[in-house]
Coordinates of C-alpha atoms and ligand atoms in Angstrom, one line a residue:
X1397 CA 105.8 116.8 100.9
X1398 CA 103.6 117.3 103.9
X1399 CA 101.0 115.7 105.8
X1400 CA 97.8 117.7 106.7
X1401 CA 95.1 117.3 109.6
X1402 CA 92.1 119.0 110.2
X1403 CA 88.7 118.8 112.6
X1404 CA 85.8 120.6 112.9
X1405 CA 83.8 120.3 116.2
X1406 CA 85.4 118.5 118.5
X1407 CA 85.8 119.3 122.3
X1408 CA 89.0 118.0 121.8
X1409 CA 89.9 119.0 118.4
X1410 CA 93.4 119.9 119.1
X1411 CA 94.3 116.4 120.8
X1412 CA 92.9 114.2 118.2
X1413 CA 95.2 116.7 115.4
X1414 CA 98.0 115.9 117.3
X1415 CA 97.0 112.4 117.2
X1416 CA 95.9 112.5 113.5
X1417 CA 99.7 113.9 113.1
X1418 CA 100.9 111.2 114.4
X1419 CA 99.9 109.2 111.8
X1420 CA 101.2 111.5 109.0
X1421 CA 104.8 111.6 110.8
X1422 CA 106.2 109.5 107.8
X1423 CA 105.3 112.5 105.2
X1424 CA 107.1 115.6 107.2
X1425 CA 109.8 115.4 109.6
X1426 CA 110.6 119.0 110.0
X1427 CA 108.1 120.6 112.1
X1428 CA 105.2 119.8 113.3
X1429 CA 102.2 122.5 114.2
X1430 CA 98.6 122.9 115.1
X1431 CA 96.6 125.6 115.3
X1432 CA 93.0 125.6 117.4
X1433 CA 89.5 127.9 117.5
X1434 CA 87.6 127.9 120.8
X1435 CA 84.0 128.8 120.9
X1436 CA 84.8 132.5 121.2
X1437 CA 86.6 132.5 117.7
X1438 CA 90.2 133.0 119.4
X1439 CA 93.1 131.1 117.6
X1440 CA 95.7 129.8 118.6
X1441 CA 98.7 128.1 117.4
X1442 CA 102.1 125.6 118.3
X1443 CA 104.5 124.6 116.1
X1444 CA 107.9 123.5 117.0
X1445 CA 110.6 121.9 114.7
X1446 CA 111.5 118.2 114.9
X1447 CA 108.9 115.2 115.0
X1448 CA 105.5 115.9 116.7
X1449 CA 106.2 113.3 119.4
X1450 CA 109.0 115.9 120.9
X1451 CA 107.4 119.1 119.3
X1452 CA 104.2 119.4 122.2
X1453 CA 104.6 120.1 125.8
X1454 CA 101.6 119.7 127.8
X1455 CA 101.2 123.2 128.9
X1456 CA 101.3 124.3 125.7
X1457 CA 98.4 121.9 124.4
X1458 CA 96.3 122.4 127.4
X1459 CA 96.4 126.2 125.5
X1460 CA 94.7 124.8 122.2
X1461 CA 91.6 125.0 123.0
X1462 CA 87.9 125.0 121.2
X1463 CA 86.0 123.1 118.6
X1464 CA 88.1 123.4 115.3
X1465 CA 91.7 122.7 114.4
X1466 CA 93.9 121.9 112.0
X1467 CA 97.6 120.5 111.7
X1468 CA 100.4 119.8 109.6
X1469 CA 103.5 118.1 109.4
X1470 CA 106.2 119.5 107.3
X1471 CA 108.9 117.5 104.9
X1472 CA 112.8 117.9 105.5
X1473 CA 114.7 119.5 103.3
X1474 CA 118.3 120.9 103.2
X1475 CA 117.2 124.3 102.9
X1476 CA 114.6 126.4 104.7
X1477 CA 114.6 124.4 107.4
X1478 CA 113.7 127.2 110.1
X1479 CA 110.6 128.0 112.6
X1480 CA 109.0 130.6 110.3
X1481 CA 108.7 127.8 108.1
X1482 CA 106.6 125.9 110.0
X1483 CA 102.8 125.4 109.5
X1484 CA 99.8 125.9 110.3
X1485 CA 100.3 129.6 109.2
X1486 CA 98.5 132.1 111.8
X1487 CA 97.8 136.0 110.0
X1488 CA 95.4 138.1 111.6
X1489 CA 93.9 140.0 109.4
X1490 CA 91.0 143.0 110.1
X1491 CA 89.9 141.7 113.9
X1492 CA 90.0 137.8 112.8
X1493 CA 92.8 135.3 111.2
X1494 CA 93.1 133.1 108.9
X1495 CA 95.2 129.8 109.2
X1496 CA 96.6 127.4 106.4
X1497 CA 97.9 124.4 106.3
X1498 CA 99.3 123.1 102.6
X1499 CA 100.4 119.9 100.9
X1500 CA 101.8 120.3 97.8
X1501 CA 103.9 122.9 95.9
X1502 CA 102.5 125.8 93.3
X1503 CA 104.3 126.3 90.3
X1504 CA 104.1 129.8 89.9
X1505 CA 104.5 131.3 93.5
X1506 CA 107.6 133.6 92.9
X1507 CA 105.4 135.4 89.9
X1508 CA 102.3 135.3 92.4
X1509 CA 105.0 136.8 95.3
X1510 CA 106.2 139.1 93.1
X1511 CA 102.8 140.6 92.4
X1512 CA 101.8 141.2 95.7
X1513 CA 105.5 142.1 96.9
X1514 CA 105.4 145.1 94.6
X1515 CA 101.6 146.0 95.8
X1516 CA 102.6 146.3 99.1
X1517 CA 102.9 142.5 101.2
X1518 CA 105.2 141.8 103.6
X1519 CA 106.0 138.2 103.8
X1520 CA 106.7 137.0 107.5
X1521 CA 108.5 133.4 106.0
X1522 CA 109.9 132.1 102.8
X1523 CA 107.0 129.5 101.8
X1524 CA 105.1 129.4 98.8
X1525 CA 102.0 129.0 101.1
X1526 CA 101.9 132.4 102.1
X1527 CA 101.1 133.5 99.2
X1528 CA 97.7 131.8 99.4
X1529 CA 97.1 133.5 102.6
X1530 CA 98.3 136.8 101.3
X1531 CA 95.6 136.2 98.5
X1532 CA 92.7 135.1 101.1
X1533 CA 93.1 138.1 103.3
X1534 CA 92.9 140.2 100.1
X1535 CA 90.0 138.7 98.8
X1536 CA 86.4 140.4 98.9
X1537 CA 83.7 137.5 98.4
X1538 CA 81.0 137.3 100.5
X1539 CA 81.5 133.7 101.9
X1540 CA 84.3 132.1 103.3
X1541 CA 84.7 129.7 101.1
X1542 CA 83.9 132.2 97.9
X1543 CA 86.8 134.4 99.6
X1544 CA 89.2 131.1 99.2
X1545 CA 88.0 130.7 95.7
X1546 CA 88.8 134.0 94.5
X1547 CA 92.4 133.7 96.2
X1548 CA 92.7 130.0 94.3
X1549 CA 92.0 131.6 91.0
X1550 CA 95.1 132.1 89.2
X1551 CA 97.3 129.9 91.9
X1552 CA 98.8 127.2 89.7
X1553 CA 100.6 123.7 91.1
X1554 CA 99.7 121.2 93.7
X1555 CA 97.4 121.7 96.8
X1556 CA 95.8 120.3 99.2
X1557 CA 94.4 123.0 101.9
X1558 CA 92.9 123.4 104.9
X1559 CA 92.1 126.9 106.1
X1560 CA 90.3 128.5 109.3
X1561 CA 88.8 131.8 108.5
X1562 CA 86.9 132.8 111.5
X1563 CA 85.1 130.0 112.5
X1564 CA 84.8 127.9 109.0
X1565 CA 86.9 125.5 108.1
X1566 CA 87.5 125.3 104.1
X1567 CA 89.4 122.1 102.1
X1568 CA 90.4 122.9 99.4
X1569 CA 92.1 120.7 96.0
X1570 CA 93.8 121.4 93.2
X1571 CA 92.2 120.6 90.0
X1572 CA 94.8 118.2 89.0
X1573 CA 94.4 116.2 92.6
X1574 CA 98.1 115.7 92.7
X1575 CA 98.2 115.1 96.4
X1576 CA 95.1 113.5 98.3
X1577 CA 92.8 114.2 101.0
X1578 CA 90.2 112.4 102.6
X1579 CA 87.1 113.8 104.9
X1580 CA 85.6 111.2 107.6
X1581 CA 83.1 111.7 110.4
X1582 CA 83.6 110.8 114.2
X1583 CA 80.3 111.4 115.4
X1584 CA 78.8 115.1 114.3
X1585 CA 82.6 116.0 113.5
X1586 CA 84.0 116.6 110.5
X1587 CA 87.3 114.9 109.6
X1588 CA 90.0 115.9 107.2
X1589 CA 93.4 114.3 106.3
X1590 CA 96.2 113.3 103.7
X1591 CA 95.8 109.4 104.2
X1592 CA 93.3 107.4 105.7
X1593 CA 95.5 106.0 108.3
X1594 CA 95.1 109.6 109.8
X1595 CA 91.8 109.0 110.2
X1596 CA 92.0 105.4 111.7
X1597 CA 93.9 106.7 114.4
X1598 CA 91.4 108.9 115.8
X1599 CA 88.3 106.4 115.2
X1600 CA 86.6 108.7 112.2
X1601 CA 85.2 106.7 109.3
X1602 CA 86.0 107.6 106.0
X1603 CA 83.6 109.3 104.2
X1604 CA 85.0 110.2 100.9
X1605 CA 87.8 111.9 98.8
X1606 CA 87.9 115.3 98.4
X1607 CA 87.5 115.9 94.4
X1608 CA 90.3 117.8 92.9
X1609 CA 88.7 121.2 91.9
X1610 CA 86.2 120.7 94.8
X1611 CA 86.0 123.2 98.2
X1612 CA 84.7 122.0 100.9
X1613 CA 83.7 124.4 103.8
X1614 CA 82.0 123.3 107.3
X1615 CA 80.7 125.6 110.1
X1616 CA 77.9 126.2 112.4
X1617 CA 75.7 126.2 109.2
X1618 CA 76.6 122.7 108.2
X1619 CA 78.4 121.7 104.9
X1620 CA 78.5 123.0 101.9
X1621 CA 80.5 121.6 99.0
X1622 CA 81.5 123.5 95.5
X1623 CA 83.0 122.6 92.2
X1624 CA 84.2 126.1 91.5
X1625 CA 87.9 125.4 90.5
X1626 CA 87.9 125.3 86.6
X1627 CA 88.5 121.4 85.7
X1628 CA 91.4 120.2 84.3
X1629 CA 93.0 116.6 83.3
X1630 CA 93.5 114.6 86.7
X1631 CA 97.2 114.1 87.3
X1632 CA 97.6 112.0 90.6
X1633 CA 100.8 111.2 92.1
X1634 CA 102.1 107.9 91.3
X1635 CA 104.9 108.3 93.6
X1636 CA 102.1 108.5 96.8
X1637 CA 101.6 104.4 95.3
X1638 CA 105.0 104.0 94.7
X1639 CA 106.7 105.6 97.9
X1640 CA 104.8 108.6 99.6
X1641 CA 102.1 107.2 101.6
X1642 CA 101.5 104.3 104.3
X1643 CA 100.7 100.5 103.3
X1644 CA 97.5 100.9 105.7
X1645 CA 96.1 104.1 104.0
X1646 CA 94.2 104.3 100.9
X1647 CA 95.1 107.4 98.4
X1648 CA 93.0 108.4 95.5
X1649 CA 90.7 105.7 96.9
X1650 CA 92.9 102.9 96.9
X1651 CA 94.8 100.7 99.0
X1652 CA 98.5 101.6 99.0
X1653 CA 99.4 98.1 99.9
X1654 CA 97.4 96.5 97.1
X1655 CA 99.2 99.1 94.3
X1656 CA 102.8 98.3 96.3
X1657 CA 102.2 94.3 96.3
X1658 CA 100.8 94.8 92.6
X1659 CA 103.8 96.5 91.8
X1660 CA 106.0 94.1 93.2
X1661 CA 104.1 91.5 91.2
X1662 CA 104.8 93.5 87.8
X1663 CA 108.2 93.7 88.3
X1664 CA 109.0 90.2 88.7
X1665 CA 107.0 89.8 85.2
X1666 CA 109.2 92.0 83.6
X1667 CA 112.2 91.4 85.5
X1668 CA 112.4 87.8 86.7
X1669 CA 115.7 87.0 88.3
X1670 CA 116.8 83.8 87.5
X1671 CA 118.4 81.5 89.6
X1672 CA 117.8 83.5 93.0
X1673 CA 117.5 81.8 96.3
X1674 CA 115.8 84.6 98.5
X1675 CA 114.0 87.8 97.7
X1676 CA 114.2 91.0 101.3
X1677 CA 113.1 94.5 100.8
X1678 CA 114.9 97.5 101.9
X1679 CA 112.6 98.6 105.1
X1680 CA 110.6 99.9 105.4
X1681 CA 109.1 101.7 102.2
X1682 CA 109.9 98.3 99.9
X1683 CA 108.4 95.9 102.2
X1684 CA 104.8 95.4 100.4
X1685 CA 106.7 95.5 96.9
X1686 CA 109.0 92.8 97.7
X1687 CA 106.2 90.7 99.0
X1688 CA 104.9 90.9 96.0
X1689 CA 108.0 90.2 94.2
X1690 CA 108.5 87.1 96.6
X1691 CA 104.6 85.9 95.8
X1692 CA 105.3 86.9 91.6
X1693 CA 108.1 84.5 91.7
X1694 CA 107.5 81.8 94.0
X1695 CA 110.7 82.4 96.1
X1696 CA 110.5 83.3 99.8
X1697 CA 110.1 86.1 101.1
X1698 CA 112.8 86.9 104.3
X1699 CA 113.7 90.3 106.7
X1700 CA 117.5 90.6 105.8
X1701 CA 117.9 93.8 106.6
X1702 CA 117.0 95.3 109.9
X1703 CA 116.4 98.6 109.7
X1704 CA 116.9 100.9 113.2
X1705 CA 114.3 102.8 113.9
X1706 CA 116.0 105.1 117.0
X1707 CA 118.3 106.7 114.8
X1708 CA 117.2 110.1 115.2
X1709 CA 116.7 112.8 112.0
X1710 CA 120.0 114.4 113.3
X1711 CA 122.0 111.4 114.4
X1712 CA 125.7 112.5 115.1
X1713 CA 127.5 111.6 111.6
X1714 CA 129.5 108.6 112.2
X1715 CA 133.6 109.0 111.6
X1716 CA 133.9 106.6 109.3
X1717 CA 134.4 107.9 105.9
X1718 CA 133.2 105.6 102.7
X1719 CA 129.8 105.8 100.7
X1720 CA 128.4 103.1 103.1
X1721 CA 129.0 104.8 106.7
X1722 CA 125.9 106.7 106.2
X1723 CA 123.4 103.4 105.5
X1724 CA 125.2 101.5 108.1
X1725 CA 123.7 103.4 111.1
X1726 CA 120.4 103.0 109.7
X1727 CA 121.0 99.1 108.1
X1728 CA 122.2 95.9 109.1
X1729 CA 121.9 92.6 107.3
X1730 CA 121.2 89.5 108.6
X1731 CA 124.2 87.4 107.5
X1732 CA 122.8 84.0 108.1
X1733 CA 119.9 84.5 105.1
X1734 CA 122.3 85.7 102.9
X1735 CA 125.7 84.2 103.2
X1736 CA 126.6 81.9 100.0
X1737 CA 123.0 83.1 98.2
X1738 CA 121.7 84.6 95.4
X1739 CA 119.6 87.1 96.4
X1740 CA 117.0 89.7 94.9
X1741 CA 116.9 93.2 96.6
X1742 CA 113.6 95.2 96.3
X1743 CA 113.5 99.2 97.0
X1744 CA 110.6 101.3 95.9
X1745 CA 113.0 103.9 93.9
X1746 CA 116.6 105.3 93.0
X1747 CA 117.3 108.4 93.9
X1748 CA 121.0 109.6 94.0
X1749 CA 121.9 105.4 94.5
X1750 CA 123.8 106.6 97.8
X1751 CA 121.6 104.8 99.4
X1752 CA 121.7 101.4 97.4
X1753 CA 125.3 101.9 96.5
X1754 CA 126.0 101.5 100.4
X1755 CA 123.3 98.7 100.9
X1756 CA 125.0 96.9 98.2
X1757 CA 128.5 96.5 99.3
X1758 CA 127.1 95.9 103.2
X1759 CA 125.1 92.7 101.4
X1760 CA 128.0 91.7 99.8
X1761 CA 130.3 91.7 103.0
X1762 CA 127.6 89.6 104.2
X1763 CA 128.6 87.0 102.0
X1764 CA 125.7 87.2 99.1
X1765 CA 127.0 85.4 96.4
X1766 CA 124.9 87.5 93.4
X1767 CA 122.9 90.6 93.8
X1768 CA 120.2 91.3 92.0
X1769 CA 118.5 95.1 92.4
X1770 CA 115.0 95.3 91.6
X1771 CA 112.8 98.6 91.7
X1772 CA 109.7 99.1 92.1
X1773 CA 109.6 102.3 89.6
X1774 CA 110.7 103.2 86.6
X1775 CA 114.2 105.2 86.6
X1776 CA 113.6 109.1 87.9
X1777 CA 115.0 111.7 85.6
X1778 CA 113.2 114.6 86.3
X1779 CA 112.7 116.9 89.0
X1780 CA 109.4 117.0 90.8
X1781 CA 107.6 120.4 90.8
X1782 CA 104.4 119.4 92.9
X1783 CA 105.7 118.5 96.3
X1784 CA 108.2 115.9 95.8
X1785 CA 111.6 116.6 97.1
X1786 CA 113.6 115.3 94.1
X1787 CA 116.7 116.8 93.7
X1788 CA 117.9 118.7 90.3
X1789 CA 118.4 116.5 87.4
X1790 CA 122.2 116.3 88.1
X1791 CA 121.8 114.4 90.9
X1792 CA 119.4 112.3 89.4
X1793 CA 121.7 109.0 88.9
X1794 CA 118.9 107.3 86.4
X1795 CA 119.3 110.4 84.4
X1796 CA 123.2 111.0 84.4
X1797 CA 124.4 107.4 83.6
X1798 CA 123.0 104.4 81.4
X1799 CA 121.8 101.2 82.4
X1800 CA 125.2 99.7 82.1
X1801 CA 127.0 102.3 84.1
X1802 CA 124.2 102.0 86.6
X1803 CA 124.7 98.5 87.1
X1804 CA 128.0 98.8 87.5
X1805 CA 128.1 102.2 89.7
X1806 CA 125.8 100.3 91.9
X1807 CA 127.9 96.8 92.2
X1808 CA 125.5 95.0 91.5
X1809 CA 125.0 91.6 89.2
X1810 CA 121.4 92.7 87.6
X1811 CA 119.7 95.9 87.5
X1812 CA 115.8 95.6 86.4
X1813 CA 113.2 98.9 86.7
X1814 CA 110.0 98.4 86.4
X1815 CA 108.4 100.4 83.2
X1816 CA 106.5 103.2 83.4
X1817 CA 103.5 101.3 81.7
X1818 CA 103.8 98.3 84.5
X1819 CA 104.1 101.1 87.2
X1820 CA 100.6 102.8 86.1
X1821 CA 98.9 99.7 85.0
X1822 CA 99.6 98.3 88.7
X1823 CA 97.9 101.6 89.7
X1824 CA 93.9 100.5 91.6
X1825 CA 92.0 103.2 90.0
X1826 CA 93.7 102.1 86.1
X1827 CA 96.2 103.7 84.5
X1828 CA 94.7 106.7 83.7
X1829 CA 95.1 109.9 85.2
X1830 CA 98.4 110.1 86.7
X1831 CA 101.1 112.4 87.0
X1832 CA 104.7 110.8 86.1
X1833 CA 106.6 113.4 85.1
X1834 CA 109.4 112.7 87.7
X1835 CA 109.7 108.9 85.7
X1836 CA 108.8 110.0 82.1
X1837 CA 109.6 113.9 81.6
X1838 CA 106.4 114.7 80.6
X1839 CA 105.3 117.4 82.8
X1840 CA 101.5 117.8 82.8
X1841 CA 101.7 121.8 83.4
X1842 CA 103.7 124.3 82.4
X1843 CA 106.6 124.1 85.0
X1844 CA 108.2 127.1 86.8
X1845 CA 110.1 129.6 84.7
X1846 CA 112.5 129.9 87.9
X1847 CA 113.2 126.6 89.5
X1848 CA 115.9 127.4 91.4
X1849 CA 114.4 130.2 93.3
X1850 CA 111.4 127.7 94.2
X1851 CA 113.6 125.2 95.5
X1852 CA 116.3 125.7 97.5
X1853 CA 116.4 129.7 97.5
X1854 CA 118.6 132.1 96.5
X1855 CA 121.0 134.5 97.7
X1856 CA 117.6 137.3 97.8
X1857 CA 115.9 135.4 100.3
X1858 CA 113.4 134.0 97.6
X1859 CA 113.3 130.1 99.2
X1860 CA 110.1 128.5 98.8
X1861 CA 109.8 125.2 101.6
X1862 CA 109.1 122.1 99.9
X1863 CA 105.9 121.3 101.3
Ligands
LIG1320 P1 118.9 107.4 97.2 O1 119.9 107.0 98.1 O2 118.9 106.7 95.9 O3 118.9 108.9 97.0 O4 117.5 107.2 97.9 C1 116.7 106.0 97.6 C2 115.9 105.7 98.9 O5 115.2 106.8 99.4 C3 114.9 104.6 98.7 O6 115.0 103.7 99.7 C4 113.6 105.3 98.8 O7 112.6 104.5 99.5 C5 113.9 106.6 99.5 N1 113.2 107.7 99.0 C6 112.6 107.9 97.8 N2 112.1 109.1 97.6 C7 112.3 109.8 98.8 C8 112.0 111.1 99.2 O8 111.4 111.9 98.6 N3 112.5 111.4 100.5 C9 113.2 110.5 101.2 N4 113.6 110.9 102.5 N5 113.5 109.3 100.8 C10 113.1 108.9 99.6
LIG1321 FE1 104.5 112.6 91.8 FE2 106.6 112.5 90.1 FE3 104.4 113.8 89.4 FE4 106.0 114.8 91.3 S1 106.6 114.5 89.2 S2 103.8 114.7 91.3 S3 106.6 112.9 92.4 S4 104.6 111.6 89.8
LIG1322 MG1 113.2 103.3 101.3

């Protein structure tokens, strides 16, 4: 997953990315980059791995300079974590460039590298991405955004794009909308990002979703808007509601903290936990589904777990050995709310359980009396294909053990997911017209014939980022 920025005339375009950036931190950790047009059509770029509060010295900001600019903010992942992974991709192509940033993953990039691999390409990183760029320097219509059109045609999966060619800026979005994107206006600029809460940060008002299908492209002509990307069923990302995106942003047009706290609410409909004194998220992703949990169920609502926020991405690994050592630099519990209760612990989702598994037994040391694990998802048992970093099924714990085992793997007294129906019909926009594959199996597109060369890579160099 990633987080994309992108504004078009601004004097200070590149400073309000880096700001916009900022606010998309929580969906990319990696790198951080921005690219920037001055009024002479000169592009420049900065990226630098790590957080975008440490990636930008000043001197190298003062050197983004002009009107138009984009950014991006990539996810970790164990892989191809490396520099020529990071985005905004810069190409120059025939006396101009073009740069991309993307959110989202295509399903059929090693077929679509392949193709132009064998006609010639040389690819400069590992990322599916470059294969859009590849395509738009190769394309011959007579517009910008006709030229990005072309190169979409045929490129299957999840995107959300912004692109510089020249001096236009182009959005572009899947026909599916798996991930979102929003455009705003600060004064006579244009204003494009993942989540509003981008937006809010630089003082833009939001004007309206990108549709999925739709491009978008802005220059000194003004705006011009198509629906040239064939249609096809919408399949929005529950897991943006469920996980992904920030409590103050709305996504797909609605606010994630309303979806969380309804979500919350469902749960403790379908899984009440009797007899339980005190109901605490697992900070900070839980924290509006656990309110809602609390409010569902008339118990309060209390912080008994502090998370710390100063442990870094690449905190030395403590000594300690044991499943827990891991969550115990990043958790503590308060002992005095828990000591002697019965309490109801709310997270968003199950992964591999490390993470539970370890919260569990530090809850327990702190004297809890019961635990009772509530989730506010259904179990995953799939692999996500659209820019989701979910691991392979095996490591999927919901899909290697039963209910029973799972209870018990985890330690804990109760164990209550919430369904797939509760998790869509707590959805704002209604259940319709949402991607759950990742919960239910049912993938709404054909997924990729290779997998495993579009995940982590393989010994041929083929490793696609997660984006
Ligand atoms: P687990 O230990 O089960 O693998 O991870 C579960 C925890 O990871 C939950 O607290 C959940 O909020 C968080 N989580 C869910 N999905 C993701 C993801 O895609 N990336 C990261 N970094 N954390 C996730
Ligand atoms: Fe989102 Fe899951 Fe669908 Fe991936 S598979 S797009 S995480 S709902
Ligand atoms: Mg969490």
């Amino acid at each position: 997953m990633c987080g994309i920025f992108g504004i078009y005339g601004h004097k200070e375009a590149a400073a309000l990315t880096q700001l916009g950036l900022y606010s998309l931190q929580h969906r990319g950790q990696e790198s951080a980059g921005i690219v920037a047009v001055d009024d002479g059509g000169h592009a420049r770029v900065v990226r630098a791995m790590g957080l975008v509060s440490e990636g930008f010295e000043d001197e190298e900001m003062e050197v983004l300079d002009g009107p138009i600019s984009i950014g991006h903010t990539r996810y970790s992942t164990a892989g191809a974590s490396a520099i020529e992974n990071a985005q905004p991709i810069l190409a120059r192509v025939r006396r101009s460039h073009i740069a991309l940033a993307h959110n989202g993953n295509l399903t059929n990039a090693v077929q679509l590298r392949r193709e132009l691999e064998d006609d010639g390409a040389i690819f400069s990183s590992t990322m599916d991405s470059e294969v859009i760029v590849h395509r738009i320097a190769r394309s011959t219509g007579e517009t910008p955004e006709a030229r990005v059109a072309e190169a979409l045609r045929g490129v299957e999966g999840a995107y959300c794009l912004l692109v510089v060619l020249d001096e236009t800026v182009i959005v572009a979005r899947d026909p599916h909308g798996w991930r979102p994107l929003v455009m705003g206006r600060l004064a006579d600029s244009y204003v494009f990002a993942s989540e509003t809460c981008a937006l809010d940060i630089v003082g833009a008002t939001v004007e309206r979703e990108v549709q999925p299908g739709e491009i978008v492209a802005v220059d000194r002509h003004g705006v011009r808007t198509l629906q040239v990307l064939p249609p096809a069923p919408i399949n929005r990302c529950v897991f943006e509601h469920v996980y992904f995106a920030r409590p103050d942003s709305k996504v797909f047009g609605g606010s994630v903290d309303r979806s969380r706290r309804a979500l919350g609410r469902q749960l403790a409909r379908e899984c009440p936990a009797p007899g339980a004194e005190v109901v605490f998220a697992v900070p900070d992703s839980s924290n509006s589904a656990a309110l809602g949990f609390a409010e569902e169920s008339n118990l309060p609502y209390e912080l008994a777990l502090i998370r710390n926020h100063y442990v870094g991405r690449t905190f030395i690994q403590p000594t300690q050995s044991g499943r827990d050592a891991k969550v115990k630099v990043k958790y503590n519990p308060v002992r005095e709310i828990i000591e002697g209760k019965s309490v109801v612990m709310v997270d968003d989702s199950i992964v591999r359980g490390t993470t539970t598994r370890g919260l569990v037994s530090l809850v327990r040391a702190a004297g809890a009396r019961e635990v009772h694990m509530r989730v506010s998802s259904a179990p995953i048992i799939s692999p996500c294909y659209y820019g989701i970093d979910t691991p392979r099924r095996e490591e999927l714990i919901a899909a290697r053990m039963t209910h029973e085992e799972l209870t018990k793997h985890l330690g804990v007294d109760s164990l209550g997911y919430l369904s797939i129906d509760g998790m869509l019909s707590s959805m704002p926009e209604g259940p319709q017209g949402y991607c759950h594959a990742c919960f239910s199996g049912r993938y709404p597109t054909a997924t990729p014939s290779e997998p495993e060369l579009l995940r982590a890579g393989s010994a041929a160099g083929l490793a696609f980022s997660r984006a």
